[in-house]
């Protein structure tokens, strides 16, 4: 499918984000800056985070995390982008599950036009000279209540996206560590609508725990996505 959104995104914001990602290895932008329709985040939150798609998977870390997952294939045709569901959403040998294959229920996100708009914008942020002509985007919907992650880590993929959809409470400061010096090169508390994109091989990343507001539990709803290397989900055609 094609959505035609690229012609409606803000070209100046796209150009600035791509340049910073290419030079610094990371960029922080927002759905508003990129020119995404205001309905996008509202729809993602209401339909997918509040719509009964999230579930807790045994052995997940942190243990109270709820998630949903999809993997989308993208193909560039010049400046035009097409999207379709990939046939596999399993994860092989990543993080604390480095020796195991994890299976997940698929939530087909391209069925929703607003979510397809977000995916198209995300893929388009990759600098043009770094684009794979065809590749896959892994999309995780995470609802966390206490710890967001357990330790600084890498995902062993090409680019990582963190997009905050909704948040209740404070804390959850995202940190990027230079892999060579281990120095913190960026600390940012992402708010709803904020999007961080970074090159995985250059940084380890972590997020501080959520701090609950008075008399109610904390919660952060976020998309954590990966532009995958070609070997992660080999494409036959």
Short mmCIF file of C-alpha atoms in Angstrom, two decimals:
data_model
loop_
_atom_site.label_atom_id
_atom_site.label_comp_id
_atom_site.label_asym_id
_atom_site.label_seq_id
_atom_site.Cartn_x
_atom_site.Cartn_y
_atom_site.Cartn_z
CA UNK A 1 0.00 0.00 0.00
CA UNK A 2 1.01 3.63 -0.47
CA UNK A 3 -0.44 6.47 1.61
CA UNK A 4 0.84 9.54 -0.22
CA UNK A 5 1.81 11.16 3.05
CA UNK A 6 5.35 12.06 2.03
CA UNK A 7 4.10 14.90 -0.14
CA UNK A 8 2.37 16.41 2.92
CA UNK A 9 5.20 16.15 5.46
CA UNK A 10 7.23 19.29 6.14
CA UNK A 11 10.22 19.03 3.74
CA UNK A 12 12.39 21.41 5.76
CA UNK A 13 11.87 19.44 8.97
CA UNK A 14 12.60 16.17 7.17
CA UNK A 15 15.81 17.57 5.70
CA UNK A 16 17.03 18.90 9.07
CA UNK A 17 16.23 15.62 10.84
CA UNK A 18 17.97 13.52 8.19
CA UNK A 19 21.08 15.71 8.29
CA UNK A 20 21.37 15.57 12.08
CA UNK A 21 20.82 11.81 12.10
CA UNK A 22 23.53 11.40 9.46
CA UNK A 23 26.07 13.60 11.24
CA UNK A 24 25.36 13.12 14.97
CA UNK A 25 23.89 9.64 14.84
CA UNK A 26 20.68 10.73 16.57
CA UNK A 27 17.87 13.26 16.27
CA UNK A 28 14.94 14.33 18.43
CA UNK A 29 11.92 15.67 16.60
CA UNK A 30 8.14 15.46 17.02
CA UNK A 31 5.02 14.49 15.13
CA UNK A 32 4.04 18.16 14.98
CA UNK A 33 7.41 19.27 13.57
CA UNK A 34 7.26 16.61 10.89
CA UNK A 35 3.77 17.66 9.84
CA UNK A 36 1.93 14.48 10.82
CA UNK A 37 -1.84 14.93 11.06
CA UNK A 38 -2.93 15.56 14.67
CA UNK A 39 -5.21 12.53 14.48
CA UNK A 40 -2.25 10.14 14.20
CA UNK A 41 -1.19 10.01 17.85
CA UNK A 42 -4.79 10.13 19.08
CA UNK A 43 -5.73 7.18 16.88
CA UNK A 44 -2.67 5.12 17.82
CA UNK A 45 -3.39 5.63 21.51
CA UNK A 46 -7.13 5.05 21.46
CA UNK A 47 -7.26 2.17 19.00
CA UNK A 48 -4.11 0.23 19.84
CA UNK A 49 -3.10 1.07 23.40
CA UNK A 50 -6.66 1.29 24.75
CA UNK A 51 -8.23 -1.12 22.30
CA UNK A 52 -7.35 -4.46 23.89
CA UNK A 53 -4.36 -5.35 21.71
CA UNK A 54 -1.71 -5.21 24.43
CA UNK A 55 -0.79 -8.33 26.38
CA UNK A 56 1.84 -9.47 28.83
CA UNK A 57 4.18 -12.15 27.50
CA UNK A 58 5.65 -14.66 29.99
CA UNK A 59 9.28 -13.96 30.77
CA UNK A 60 9.15 -10.39 29.47
CA UNK A 61 11.58 -7.95 31.06
CA UNK A 62 10.41 -5.77 32.82
CA UNK A 63 7.82 -8.29 34.00
CA UNK A 64 4.92 -5.81 34.14
CA UNK A 65 5.39 -4.62 30.56
CA UNK A 66 2.54 -5.07 28.09
CA UNK A 67 3.18 -5.15 24.37
CA UNK A 68 1.93 -5.69 20.84
CA UNK A 69 4.02 -6.19 17.71
CA UNK A 70 4.04 -5.98 13.94
CA UNK A 71 6.72 -6.07 11.23
CA UNK A 72 6.21 -4.05 8.05
CA UNK A 73 8.11 -4.37 4.80
CA UNK A 74 8.95 -1.17 2.93
CA UNK A 75 10.07 -0.67 -0.67
CA UNK A 76 11.42 2.54 -2.18
CA UNK A 77 10.53 3.29 -5.80
CA UNK A 78 12.54 6.45 -6.39
CA UNK A 79 10.97 8.94 -3.98
CA UNK A 80 7.82 6.85 -3.55
CA UNK A 81 7.43 4.47 -0.64
CA UNK A 82 5.22 1.39 -0.49
CA UNK A 83 4.38 -0.63 2.63
CA UNK A 84 3.03 -4.11 3.26
CA UNK A 85 2.87 -6.56 6.13
CA UNK A 86 5.88 -8.83 6.44
CA UNK A 87 5.12 -12.52 6.91
CA UNK A 88 6.98 -12.92 10.23
CA UNK A 89 6.96 -10.97 13.51
CA UNK A 90 9.17 -13.31 15.60
CA UNK A 91 12.41 -12.01 17.14
CA UNK A 92 15.52 -14.17 17.00
CA UNK A 93 18.26 -13.84 19.61
CA UNK A 94 17.93 -10.27 20.85
CA UNK A 95 18.79 -8.80 24.26
CA UNK A 96 18.11 -10.98 27.28
CA UNK A 97 16.78 -13.65 24.89
CA UNK A 98 19.98 -13.92 22.85
CA UNK A 99 19.77 -17.71 22.49
CA UNK A 100 16.04 -17.99 21.85
CA UNK A 101 13.38 -17.20 19.28
CA UNK A 102 10.39 -15.27 20.60
CA UNK A 103 6.98 -15.57 18.95
CA UNK A 104 4.32 -12.87 19.18
CA UNK A 105 0.75 -12.36 18.06
CA UNK A 106 0.63 -10.05 15.06
CA UNK A 107 -1.34 -6.82 15.28
CA UNK A 108 -1.71 -5.70 11.62
CA UNK A 109 -1.02 -1.97 11.89
CA UNK A 110 -1.31 -1.11 8.20
CA UNK A 111 -5.04 -1.73 8.45
CA UNK A 112 -5.22 1.74 10.00
CA UNK A 113 -4.43 4.72 7.77
CA UNK A 114 -3.20 6.93 10.63
CA UNK A 115 -0.75 4.27 11.78
CA UNK A 116 0.38 3.78 8.18
CA UNK A 117 1.07 7.54 8.04
CA UNK A 118 3.28 7.29 11.12
CA UNK A 119 5.19 4.32 9.69
CA UNK A 120 5.76 6.10 6.39
CA UNK A 121 7.09 9.18 8.19
CA UNK A 122 9.39 7.04 10.35
CA UNK A 123 10.91 5.19 7.41
CA UNK A 124 11.38 8.45 5.50
CA UNK A 125 13.62 9.86 8.27
CA UNK A 126 16.49 7.56 7.28
CA UNK A 127 19.06 9.67 5.39
CA UNK A 128 18.81 8.98 1.67
CA UNK A 129 22.37 7.63 1.36
CA UNK A 130 21.65 5.14 4.16
CA UNK A 131 18.36 3.78 2.80
CA UNK A 132 17.90 0.14 1.97
CA UNK A 133 15.86 -0.02 -1.22
CA UNK A 134 13.75 -2.63 0.51
CA UNK A 135 13.77 -3.58 4.16
CA UNK A 136 11.71 -4.13 7.29
CA UNK A 137 10.56 -2.02 10.21
CA UNK A 138 9.86 -3.84 13.48
CA UNK A 139 7.19 -2.05 15.51
CA UNK A 140 6.70 -2.68 19.23
CA UNK A 141 3.90 -1.05 21.20
CA UNK A 142 5.05 -0.95 24.85
CA UNK A 143 3.06 0.03 27.92
CA UNK A 144 5.33 0.29 30.95
CA UNK A 145 4.38 1.07 34.55
CA UNK A 146 7.61 1.05 36.59
CA UNK A 147 10.89 0.26 34.84
CA UNK A 148 11.01 1.03 31.14
CA UNK A 149 14.15 -1.05 30.54
CA UNK A 150 16.44 -2.94 32.90
CA UNK A 151 19.89 -1.79 31.74
CA UNK A 152 21.73 0.10 28.99
CA UNK A 153 21.72 -2.02 25.85
CA UNK A 154 21.82 -2.21 22.07
CA UNK A 155 19.32 -3.99 19.82
CA UNK A 156 21.77 -5.00 17.09
CA UNK A 157 19.72 -3.39 14.34
CA UNK A 158 20.36 -0.37 12.12
CA UNK A 159 18.20 2.46 13.52
CA UNK A 160 16.06 2.65 16.67
CA UNK A 161 12.95 4.80 17.14
CA UNK A 162 11.35 5.80 20.44
CA UNK A 163 8.03 7.65 20.08
CA UNK A 164 6.05 8.53 23.20
CA UNK A 165 2.31 8.27 22.61
CA UNK A 166 1.00 8.97 26.13
CA UNK A 167 2.47 9.33 29.60
CA UNK A 168 1.19 9.51 33.18
CA UNK A 169 3.77 10.51 35.78
CA UNK A 170 7.33 11.77 35.51
CA UNK A 171 10.79 10.26 35.13
CA UNK A 172 11.53 8.00 32.14
CA UNK A 173 14.55 10.01 31.02
CA UNK A 174 16.13 8.43 27.95
CA UNK A 175 19.92 8.30 27.84
CA UNK A 176 22.29 7.60 24.95
CA UNK A 177 25.78 6.32 25.82
CA UNK A 178 28.66 6.50 23.35
CA UNK A 179 29.72 2.88 22.76
CA UNK A 180 33.44 3.74 22.76
CA UNK A 181 33.74 6.17 25.68
CA UNK A 182 30.58 5.17 27.61
CA UNK A 183 29.90 8.88 28.08
CA UNK A 184 26.31 10.10 28.10
CA UNK A 185 25.90 12.10 24.90
CA UNK A 186 22.17 12.81 25.24
CA UNK A 187 19.64 12.83 28.08
CA UNK A 188 16.06 13.66 27.23
CA UNK A 189 12.68 13.18 28.90
CA UNK A 190 10.46 12.46 25.92
CA UNK A 191 6.94 13.81 26.15
CA UNK A 192 3.88 12.67 24.17
CA UNK A 193 4.51 13.41 20.51
CA UNK A 194 8.31 13.39 20.82
CA UNK A 195 10.33 11.06 18.60
CA UNK A 196 13.96 10.01 19.13
CA UNK A 197 15.78 8.24 16.29
CA UNK A 198 19.36 6.98 16.63
CA UNK A 199 21.90 4.71 15.00
CA UNK A 200 22.11 1.58 17.13
CA UNK A 201 25.75 0.71 16.47
CA UNK A 202 26.92 4.08 17.84
CA UNK A 203 25.05 4.09 21.15
CA UNK A 204 23.82 2.03 24.03
CA UNK A 205 20.51 3.32 25.33
CA UNK A 206 18.59 3.22 28.57
CA UNK A 207 15.63 4.91 30.29
CA UNK A 208 15.23 5.77 33.96
CA UNK A 209 12.22 4.39 35.91
CA UNK A 210 8.84 6.04 35.80
CA UNK A 211 7.81 8.11 38.83
CA UNK A 212 4.09 7.81 39.61
CA UNK A 213 1.93 10.88 40.21
CA UNK A 214 0.22 11.28 43.58
CA UNK A 215 -2.35 8.57 44.34
CA UNK A 216 -2.29 6.88 40.93
CA UNK A 217 -0.01 4.51 39.03
CA UNK A 218 2.53 5.64 36.46
CA UNK A 219 2.25 4.61 32.82
CA UNK A 220 4.12 5.28 29.58
CA UNK A 221 2.79 4.21 26.19
CA UNK A 222 5.45 4.24 23.50
CA UNK A 223 6.39 2.85 20.12
CA UNK A 224 9.88 1.34 20.04
CA UNK A 225 10.81 0.44 16.48
CA UNK A 226 13.80 -0.90 14.57
CA UNK A 227 14.96 -0.39 11.01
CA UNK A 228 16.36 -3.89 10.66
CA UNK A 229 19.46 -5.14 8.95
CA UNK A 230 18.81 -7.18 5.82
CA UNK A 231 19.69 -10.46 7.52
CA UNK A 232 17.09 -10.04 10.29
CA UNK A 233 14.14 -10.73 7.99
CA UNK A 234 15.53 -11.84 4.61
CA UNK A 235 13.34 -10.73 1.72
CA UNK A 236 12.82 -13.07 -1.19
CA UNK A 237 11.44 -10.59 -3.73
#
